[in-house]
Short mmCIF file of N, CA and C in Angstrom, two decimals:
data_model
loop_
_atom_site.label_atom_id
_atom_site.label_comp_id
_atom_site.label_asym_id
_atom_site.label_seq_id
_atom_site.Cartn_x
_atom_site.Cartn_y
_atom_site.Cartn_z
N MET R 1 0.72 -1.24 0.70
CA MET R 1 0.07 -0.05 -0.40
C MET R 1 1.01 0.99 -0.41
N LYS R 2 0.60 2.53 -0.51
CA LYS R 2 1.59 3.57 -0.70
C LYS R 2 0.66 4.36 -0.08
N PHE R 3 1.49 5.48 0.33
CA PHE R 3 1.21 6.51 1.25
C PHE R 3 1.47 7.94 1.06
N ALA R 4 1.49 8.65 0.59
CA ALA R 4 1.17 10.03 -0.62
C ALA R 4 1.19 10.91 1.02
N VAL R 5 2.27 11.54 0.54
CA VAL R 5 1.84 13.06 1.64
C VAL R 5 1.60 14.37 0.35
N ILE R 6 0.95 14.68 0.66
CA ILE R 6 -0.24 15.44 0.08
C ILE R 6 -0.01 16.85 0.67
N HIS R 7 1.50 17.86 0.39
CA HIS R 7 1.49 18.78 0.73
C HIS R 7 0.88 20.22 0.61
N ALA R 8 0.91 21.54 1.00
CA ALA R 8 -0.20 22.26 1.56
C ALA R 8 0.06 22.87 -0.29
N ASP R 9 1.07 22.57 -1.15
CA ASP R 9 1.43 23.28 -2.32
C ASP R 9 1.36 22.25 -3.12
N ASN R 10 0.40 20.88 -3.14
CA ASN R 10 0.64 20.20 -4.22
C ASN R 10 -1.50 20.39 -4.71
N PRO R 11 -0.86 20.33 -6.36
CA PRO R 11 -2.59 20.99 -6.45
C PRO R 11 -3.29 19.09 -6.51
N ALA R 12 -3.55 18.46 -5.82
CA ALA R 12 -4.19 17.85 -5.38
C ALA R 12 -5.08 18.35 -4.07
N LEU R 13 -4.22 19.12 -3.65
CA LEU R 13 -4.79 19.33 -1.82
C LEU R 13 -6.60 19.63 -2.40
N ALA R 14 -6.53 20.40 -3.06
CA ALA R 14 -8.36 20.72 -2.90
C ALA R 14 -9.24 19.96 -3.47
N PHE R 15 -8.65 18.35 -3.93
CA PHE R 15 -9.78 17.47 -4.34
C PHE R 15 -9.82 16.44 -2.61
N HIS R 16 -8.05 15.88 -2.32
CA HIS R 16 -8.11 15.81 -0.97
C HIS R 16 -9.50 16.55 -0.07
N LEU R 17 -9.08 17.60 0.21
CA LEU R 17 -9.74 18.83 0.86
C LEU R 17 -11.66 18.93 0.98
N GLU R 18 -11.55 18.48 -0.32
CA GLU R 18 -12.84 18.41 -1.01
C GLU R 18 -13.86 16.48 0.11
N ARG R 19 -12.82 15.97 -0.50
CA ARG R 19 -13.40 15.46 -0.19
C ARG R 19 -13.40 14.69 1.27
N LEU R 20 -12.70 14.93 2.69
CA LEU R 20 -12.21 15.00 3.91
C LEU R 20 -13.80 16.03 4.81
N LYS R 21 -14.35 16.72 3.84
CA LYS R 21 -15.02 17.57 4.58
C LYS R 21 -16.91 16.20 4.47
N ARG R 22 -16.94 15.89 4.27
CA ARG R 22 -17.77 14.75 5.04
C ARG R 22 -17.57 14.03 5.48
N ALA R 23 -16.30 13.49 6.68
CA ALA R 23 -15.87 13.76 7.80
C ALA R 23 -16.53 14.52 9.07
N PHE R 24 -16.78 15.97 8.68
CA PHE R 24 -17.71 16.51 9.32
C PHE R 24 -18.53 16.68 9.46
N ASN R 25 -19.70 15.90 8.78
CA ASN R 25 -21.06 16.40 8.91
C ASN R 25 -21.70 15.66 9.49
N GLY R 26 -22.47 16.71 10.38
CA GLY R 26 -23.31 15.76 11.46
C GLY R 26 -22.48 15.77 12.50
N VAL R 27 -21.04 16.96 12.66
CA VAL R 27 -20.17 17.35 13.87
C VAL R 27 -20.43 18.13 14.71
N TYR R 28 -20.61 18.06 15.94
CA TYR R 28 -20.69 18.75 16.47
C TYR R 28 -19.99 20.50 16.27
N GLU R 29 -20.23 21.74 15.53
CA GLU R 29 -19.12 22.17 14.99
C GLU R 29 -17.79 22.29 14.27
N GLY R 30 -18.81 21.22 13.16
CA GLY R 30 -18.14 20.88 12.21
C GLY R 30 -17.20 21.32 11.28
N ASP R 31 -18.34 22.50 10.81
CA ASP R 31 -17.25 23.68 10.12
C ASP R 31 -16.21 24.39 10.63
N ASN R 32 -16.69 24.64 12.08
CA ASN R 32 -15.27 25.77 12.75
C ASN R 32 -14.22 24.00 12.97
N ASP R 33 -13.76 22.65 13.21
CA ASP R 33 -13.26 21.84 12.81
C ASP R 33 -12.76 21.64 12.03
N TYR R 34 -13.30 21.44 10.61
CA TYR R 34 -12.67 21.63 9.77
C TYR R 34 -11.94 22.52 9.08
N GLN R 35 -12.49 23.80 9.44
CA GLN R 35 -11.39 25.28 9.04
C GLN R 35 -10.20 24.90 10.29
N GLU R 36 -10.33 24.10 11.28
CA GLU R 36 -8.97 24.25 12.07
C GLU R 36 -8.20 23.32 11.26
N MET R 37 -8.75 22.08 10.86
CA MET R 37 -8.02 20.94 9.96
C MET R 37 -7.31 22.25 8.91
N VAL R 38 -8.02 22.26 8.21
CA VAL R 38 -7.58 23.10 7.24
C VAL R 38 -5.93 24.17 7.35
N ASP R 39 -6.54 24.93 8.51
CA ASP R 39 -5.30 26.03 9.17
C ASP R 39 -4.31 24.49 9.39
N GLY R 40 -4.25 23.84 10.49
CA GLY R 40 -3.61 22.73 10.63
C GLY R 40 -2.41 22.59 9.43
N LEU R 41 -3.15 22.33 8.45
CA LEU R 41 -1.80 21.61 7.16
C LEU R 41 -1.61 22.43 6.71
N LYS R 42 -2.40 23.63 6.23
CA LYS R 42 -1.29 24.94 5.43
C LYS R 42 -0.34 24.93 6.99
N THR R 43 -0.24 25.22 7.99
CA THR R 43 1.28 25.10 8.85
C THR R 43 2.07 24.06 9.20
N GLY R 44 1.14 22.92 8.95
CA GLY R 44 2.15 21.81 9.09
C GLY R 44 1.88 21.30 9.95
N ALA R 45 1.42 21.80 10.71
CA ALA R 45 0.92 21.07 11.43
C ALA R 45 0.12 19.88 11.82
N LEU R 46 -0.57 19.43 11.08
CA LEU R 46 -1.42 18.49 10.93
C LEU R 46 -0.72 17.72 9.21
N SER R 47 -0.28 16.19 9.06
CA SER R 47 -0.10 15.50 7.68
C SER R 47 -1.02 14.99 7.11
N LEU R 48 -1.42 15.56 5.55
CA LEU R 48 -2.54 15.09 4.84
C LEU R 48 -1.72 13.68 3.81
N TYR R 49 -2.51 12.34 3.75
CA TYR R 49 -2.09 11.56 2.90
C TYR R 49 -2.72 10.96 1.97
N HIS R 50 -3.02 10.49 1.02
CA HIS R 50 -3.13 9.60 0.02
C HIS R 50 -3.07 7.96 -0.01
N ILE R 51 -3.95 7.40 0.54
CA ILE R 51 -3.29 5.81 0.53
C ILE R 51 -3.93 4.95 -0.19
N THR R 52 -3.57 4.82 -1.35
CA THR R 52 -3.97 3.64 -2.44
C THR R 52 -3.19 2.85 -2.23
N GLY R 53 -4.23 1.16 -3.01
CA GLY R 53 -3.67 -0.47 -3.23
C GLY R 53 -5.01 -0.35 -3.60
N HIS R 54 -5.06 -2.20 -3.91
CA HIS R 54 -5.79 -2.87 -3.83
C HIS R 54 -7.16 -2.69 -3.34
N GLN R 55 -8.04 -1.65 -4.10
CA GLN R 55 -9.73 -1.66 -3.77
C GLN R 55 -9.67 -0.94 -2.27
N VAL R 56 -8.76 0.52 -2.17
CA VAL R 56 -7.57 1.56 -1.08
C VAL R 56 -7.78 2.30 -2.31
N ASP R 57 -7.94 3.72 -1.90
CA ASP R 57 -8.20 4.96 -2.15
C ASP R 57 -8.85 5.89 -1.41
N LEU R 58 -8.28 6.60 0.13
CA LEU R 58 -8.25 7.10 0.64
C LEU R 58 -7.32 8.50 1.30
N SER R 59 -7.91 9.23 1.63
CA SER R 59 -7.52 10.64 2.31
C SER R 59 -7.70 10.43 3.78
N PHE R 60 -6.48 10.99 3.91
CA PHE R 60 -6.31 11.04 5.43
C PHE R 60 -5.52 11.99 5.94
N VAL R 61 -6.21 12.68 7.55
CA VAL R 61 -5.34 13.90 8.02
C VAL R 61 -5.03 13.37 9.55
N GLY R 62 -3.42 13.26 10.00
CA GLY R 62 -3.75 13.37 11.28
C GLY R 62 -2.60 13.79 11.77
N GLU R 63 -2.11 13.41 13.30
CA GLU R 63 -0.67 14.69 14.29
C GLU R 63 -0.33 13.52 14.93
N ILE R 64 0.59 13.41 15.11
CA ILE R 64 1.58 12.73 16.13
C ILE R 64 1.22 13.89 17.56
N ASN R 65 0.50 13.06 18.99
CA ASN R 65 0.64 13.23 20.20
C ASN R 65 1.48 12.94 21.06
N GLY R 66 2.17 13.00 20.83
CA GLY R 66 2.78 11.59 22.38
C GLY R 66 2.96 10.79 21.70
N ASP R 67 2.72 9.36 22.68
CA ASP R 67 2.82 8.41 21.56
C ASP R 67 1.02 8.09 21.28
N ASP R 68 0.67 9.00 20.91
CA ASP R 68 -0.50 8.77 20.08
C ASP R 68 -0.67 8.79 18.65
N TYR R 69 -1.04 8.29 17.93
CA TYR R 69 -1.46 9.46 16.94
C TYR R 69 -2.91 9.60 16.34
N PHE R 70 -3.48 10.98 16.33
CA PHE R 70 -4.46 11.18 16.30
C PHE R 70 -4.95 11.74 14.73
N ALA R 71 -6.61 11.20 14.75
CA ALA R 71 -6.13 11.09 12.74
C ALA R 71 -7.65 12.00 13.16
N TRP R 72 -7.76 12.79 12.55
CA TRP R 72 -8.74 14.00 12.39
C TRP R 72 -9.28 13.66 11.34
N ALA R 73 -9.26 12.76 10.13
CA ALA R 73 -10.17 12.22 9.75
C ALA R 73 -9.97 11.89 8.29
N ILE R 74 -10.79 10.86 7.48
CA ILE R 74 -10.58 9.75 7.28
C ILE R 74 -11.72 9.92 5.67
N CYS R 75 -11.39 9.44 4.93
CA CYS R 75 -12.72 9.75 3.50
C CYS R 75 -12.22 9.11 2.64
N GLY R 76 -13.10 7.88 2.09
CA GLY R 76 -12.59 7.28 1.30
C GLY R 76 -12.95 5.97 1.20
N LYS R 77 -12.76 4.75 0.05
CA LYS R 77 -13.09 3.67 -0.74
C LYS R 77 -11.51 2.60 0.93
N GLY R 78 -12.38 1.29 0.60
CA GLY R 78 -11.18 0.67 1.65
C GLY R 78 -10.75 1.02 2.55
N MET R 79 -11.27 1.25 3.92
CA MET R 79 -11.49 1.79 4.56
C MET R 79 -10.82 0.76 6.11
N ARG R 80 -10.97 -0.02 5.84
CA ARG R 80 -10.88 -1.39 6.72
C ARG R 80 -9.45 -1.59 6.33
N ALA R 81 -8.92 -1.90 5.32
CA ALA R 81 -7.69 -2.31 4.73
C ALA R 81 -6.31 -0.96 4.67
N GLY R 82 -6.85 0.31 4.64
CA GLY R 82 -6.55 1.28 4.37
C GLY R 82 -5.98 1.71 6.30
N VAL R 83 -6.93 1.84 7.03
CA VAL R 83 -6.67 1.83 8.54
C VAL R 83 -5.96 0.44 9.23
N ALA R 84 -5.49 -0.48 8.76
CA ALA R 84 -5.52 -1.25 8.96
C ALA R 84 -3.67 -1.31 8.83
N GLU R 85 -3.57 -1.22 7.77
CA GLU R 85 -1.74 -0.99 7.03
C GLU R 85 -1.27 0.34 7.90
N LEU R 86 -2.75 1.76 8.31
CA LEU R 86 -2.17 2.80 8.77
C LEU R 86 -1.27 2.46 10.62
N MET R 87 -2.48 1.72 10.94
CA MET R 87 -2.19 0.59 12.15
C MET R 87 -0.63 0.43 12.20
N LYS R 88 -0.16 -0.39 11.41
CA LYS R 88 0.86 -0.96 11.40
C LYS R 88 2.47 -0.30 11.13
N ARG R 89 1.77 1.13 11.09
CA ARG R 89 2.98 1.98 9.97
C ARG R 89 3.16 3.18 11.51
N VAL R 90 1.90 2.87 12.49
CA VAL R 90 1.96 3.66 12.94
C VAL R 90 2.89 2.67 14.52
N ARG R 91 1.97 2.18 14.69
CA ARG R 91 3.49 0.91 15.50
C ARG R 91 4.49 0.72 15.02
N ASP R 92 4.98 1.07 13.70
CA ASP R 92 6.41 0.53 13.26
C ASP R 92 7.53 2.36 13.25
N ILE R 93 6.61 2.84 13.79
CA ILE R 93 7.26 4.02 14.31
C ILE R 93 7.43 4.26 15.44
N GLY R 94 6.74 3.64 16.51
CA GLY R 94 6.98 3.51 17.93
C GLY R 94 5.96 4.45 18.93
N LEU R 95 5.16 4.35 17.75
CA LEU R 95 4.05 4.68 18.84
C LEU R 95 2.44 3.75 19.43
N LYS R 96 2.40 3.90 20.28
CA LYS R 96 1.35 2.97 20.91
C LYS R 96 -0.43 2.74 20.40
N THR R 97 -0.77 3.64 20.20
CA THR R 97 -2.50 4.03 20.63
C THR R 97 -2.35 4.88 19.05
N ILE R 98 -3.93 4.73 17.98
CA ILE R 98 -4.13 5.50 17.09
C ILE R 98 -5.85 6.21 17.79
N SER R 99 -6.22 7.55 17.86
CA SER R 99 -7.08 7.99 18.81
C SER R 99 -8.22 8.96 17.98
N CYS R 100 -9.18 9.08 17.53
CA CYS R 100 -10.63 9.44 16.82
C CYS R 100 -11.69 10.25 17.64
N GLY R 101 -12.04 10.68 17.34
CA GLY R 101 -13.51 11.58 17.70
C GLY R 101 -14.23 11.21 16.85
N THR R 102 -15.92 11.13 17.33
CA THR R 102 -16.15 10.68 15.76
C THR R 102 -18.06 10.92 16.19
N GLY R 103 -19.02 12.02 16.12
CA GLY R 103 -20.13 11.57 16.12
C GLY R 103 -21.45 11.54 15.80
N SER R 104 -20.46 10.04 14.98
CA SER R 104 -21.14 9.30 14.23
C SER R 104 -21.42 7.84 14.95
N PRO R 105 -23.29 7.71 15.54
CA PRO R 105 -23.01 5.70 16.16
C PRO R 105 -22.11 4.81 14.83
N VAL R 106 -22.67 4.97 13.75
CA VAL R 106 -22.36 3.80 13.30
C VAL R 106 -20.96 4.19 13.16
N ILE R 107 -20.14 5.03 13.02
CA ILE R 107 -18.84 5.19 12.83
C ILE R 107 -18.26 5.09 13.95
N ALA R 108 -18.14 5.38 15.25
CA ALA R 108 -18.25 4.13 16.31
C ALA R 108 -18.39 2.88 16.30
N ARG R 109 -19.54 2.12 16.42
CA ARG R 109 -19.35 0.75 16.14
C ARG R 109 -18.42 0.12 14.96
N PHE R 110 -17.94 0.72 14.05
CA PHE R 110 -17.38 0.43 13.14
C PHE R 110 -16.31 0.36 13.70
N HIS R 111 -15.70 1.79 14.65
CA HIS R 111 -13.94 1.94 14.75
C HIS R 111 -13.86 0.58 15.73
N ARG R 112 -15.11 -0.31 17.04
CA ARG R 112 -15.49 -1.12 17.53
C ARG R 112 -14.91 -2.55 17.27
N GLN R 113 -15.95 -2.32 15.91
CA GLN R 113 -16.29 -3.56 15.36
C GLN R 113 -14.85 -4.07 14.32
N ALA R 114 -14.49 -3.22 13.72
CA ALA R 114 -13.42 -3.50 12.73
C ALA R 114 -11.71 -3.94 13.52
N PHE R 115 -11.32 -2.51 14.39
CA PHE R 115 -10.44 -2.46 14.89
C PHE R 115 -10.31 -3.28 16.01
N GLY R 116 -11.34 -2.77 17.21
CA GLY R 116 -11.06 -2.87 18.27
C GLY R 116 -11.07 -1.65 19.16
N ALA R 117 -11.29 -1.01 19.01
CA ALA R 117 -11.27 0.77 19.18
C ALA R 117 -12.11 0.03 20.35
N ALA R 118 -11.52 0.98 21.71
CA ALA R 118 -12.33 1.22 22.92
C ALA R 118 -12.42 2.65 23.30
N MET R 119 -13.98 2.70 24.04
CA MET R 119 -14.50 4.32 24.06
C MET R 119 -13.64 4.63 24.91
N THR R 120 -13.38 5.95 24.47
CA THR R 120 -12.77 6.32 25.99
C THR R 120 -12.87 7.65 26.92
N GLY R 121 -14.38 8.30 26.28
CA GLY R 121 -14.91 9.27 27.04
C GLY R 121 -16.34 9.73 26.16
N GLU R 122 -16.46 10.47 26.20
CA GLU R 122 -17.98 10.98 25.10
C GLU R 122 -17.97 12.87 25.96
N THR R 123 -18.45 13.32 24.74
CA THR R 123 -18.13 15.07 24.95
C THR R 123 -19.92 15.43 24.52
N VAL R 124 -20.79 15.90 25.55
CA VAL R 124 -22.18 16.15 25.78
C VAL R 124 -22.03 17.71 25.25
N HIS R 125 -22.93 17.98 24.59
CA HIS R 125 -22.44 19.34 23.85
C HIS R 125 -24.36 20.19 24.10
N ASP R 126 -24.06 21.54 23.87
CA ASP R 126 -25.01 22.43 24.15
C ASP R 126 -26.44 21.86 23.65
N ASN R 127 -25.61 21.38 22.09
CA ASN R 127 -27.36 20.94 21.81
C ASN R 127 -27.56 19.83 21.76
N GLY R 128 -27.07 18.51 22.53
CA GLY R 128 -27.29 17.56 22.93
C GLY R 128 -26.69 16.96 21.90
N ALA R 129 -26.05 16.83 20.77
CA ALA R 129 -24.81 15.94 20.47
C ALA R 129 -24.13 15.55 20.85
N VAL R 130 -23.58 14.81 21.15
CA VAL R 130 -22.49 13.43 21.34
C VAL R 130 -21.83 13.76 20.29
N THR R 131 -20.14 13.30 21.56
CA THR R 131 -19.29 13.29 20.48
C THR R 131 -18.17 11.77 20.96
N THR R 132 -17.80 11.07 21.01
CA THR R 132 -17.36 10.24 21.32
C THR R 132 -16.40 10.25 20.33
N TRP R 133 -15.16 9.76 22.61
CA TRP R 133 -13.81 9.28 21.86
C TRP R 133 -13.28 8.21 21.81
N HIS R 134 -12.50 7.67 20.95
CA HIS R 134 -11.99 6.44 20.42
C HIS R 134 -10.61 5.88 20.42
N ARG R 135 -9.64 5.25 20.88
CA ARG R 135 -8.37 4.87 20.85
C ARG R 135 -7.83 3.07 20.67
N VAL R 136 -7.57 3.12 19.85
CA VAL R 136 -6.90 1.29 18.98
C VAL R 136 -5.63 1.24 19.80
N GLU R 137 -5.54 -0.17 20.86
CA GLU R 137 -3.78 -0.17 20.76
C GLU R 137 -2.52 -0.68 19.87
N VAL R 138 -2.07 -0.45 19.51
CA VAL R 138 -1.06 -0.52 18.44
C VAL R 138 -0.20 -1.34 18.40
N GLY R 139 0.43 -1.41 19.49
CA GLY R 139 1.57 -2.29 20.34
C GLY R 139 2.72 -0.63 19.30
N HIS R 140 4.13 -1.49 19.69
CA HIS R 140 4.99 -0.73 19.49
C HIS R 140 6.10 -1.52 18.79
N GLY R 141 6.67 -0.96 17.85
CA GLY R 141 7.76 -2.03 17.23
C GLY R 141 9.02 -1.63 17.50
#
C-alpha cells in the first residue's frame, strides 16, 4: 500500500480537502473543526496522506501527540484495509495508539467492530449532540 504525503502546495490538495469535508458532516461545530484542520495543514502542524492500494483510495489527516496518533479525518474507499495498514505504520514508528472522535454512532460502532477500538470518553454538547472518543492499541515496534 502506498502513503503519499500531500503538501499544502500540491495541486491535489483541493480534491482531498473537498473529500474530507464529509468527515465533518453532523459533527458538533464541524465547520469550525474542518477549518481548524485546514489551517493545521497549511501550517504543517497536521499531515495529509493519500493512501492507495488494492481497492483502497483514502484521504487521511492526522498528527502525532505523544505516543498517540490522532486521526482528524479519513474518507474514501477501502477503510478497513487502509486503517489496518495505518495501524502497522503507526506501530512501526514507535507509537502505541491511534485515537479519534466521532459524532456518528455508525462510525463509532465500525471502529469497535473493525479495529477493537475502545471508547475513552464522551462529550455532550450544548445542543445535545454527542461526540465519542475512541482509541485502539497498536503496540510498538
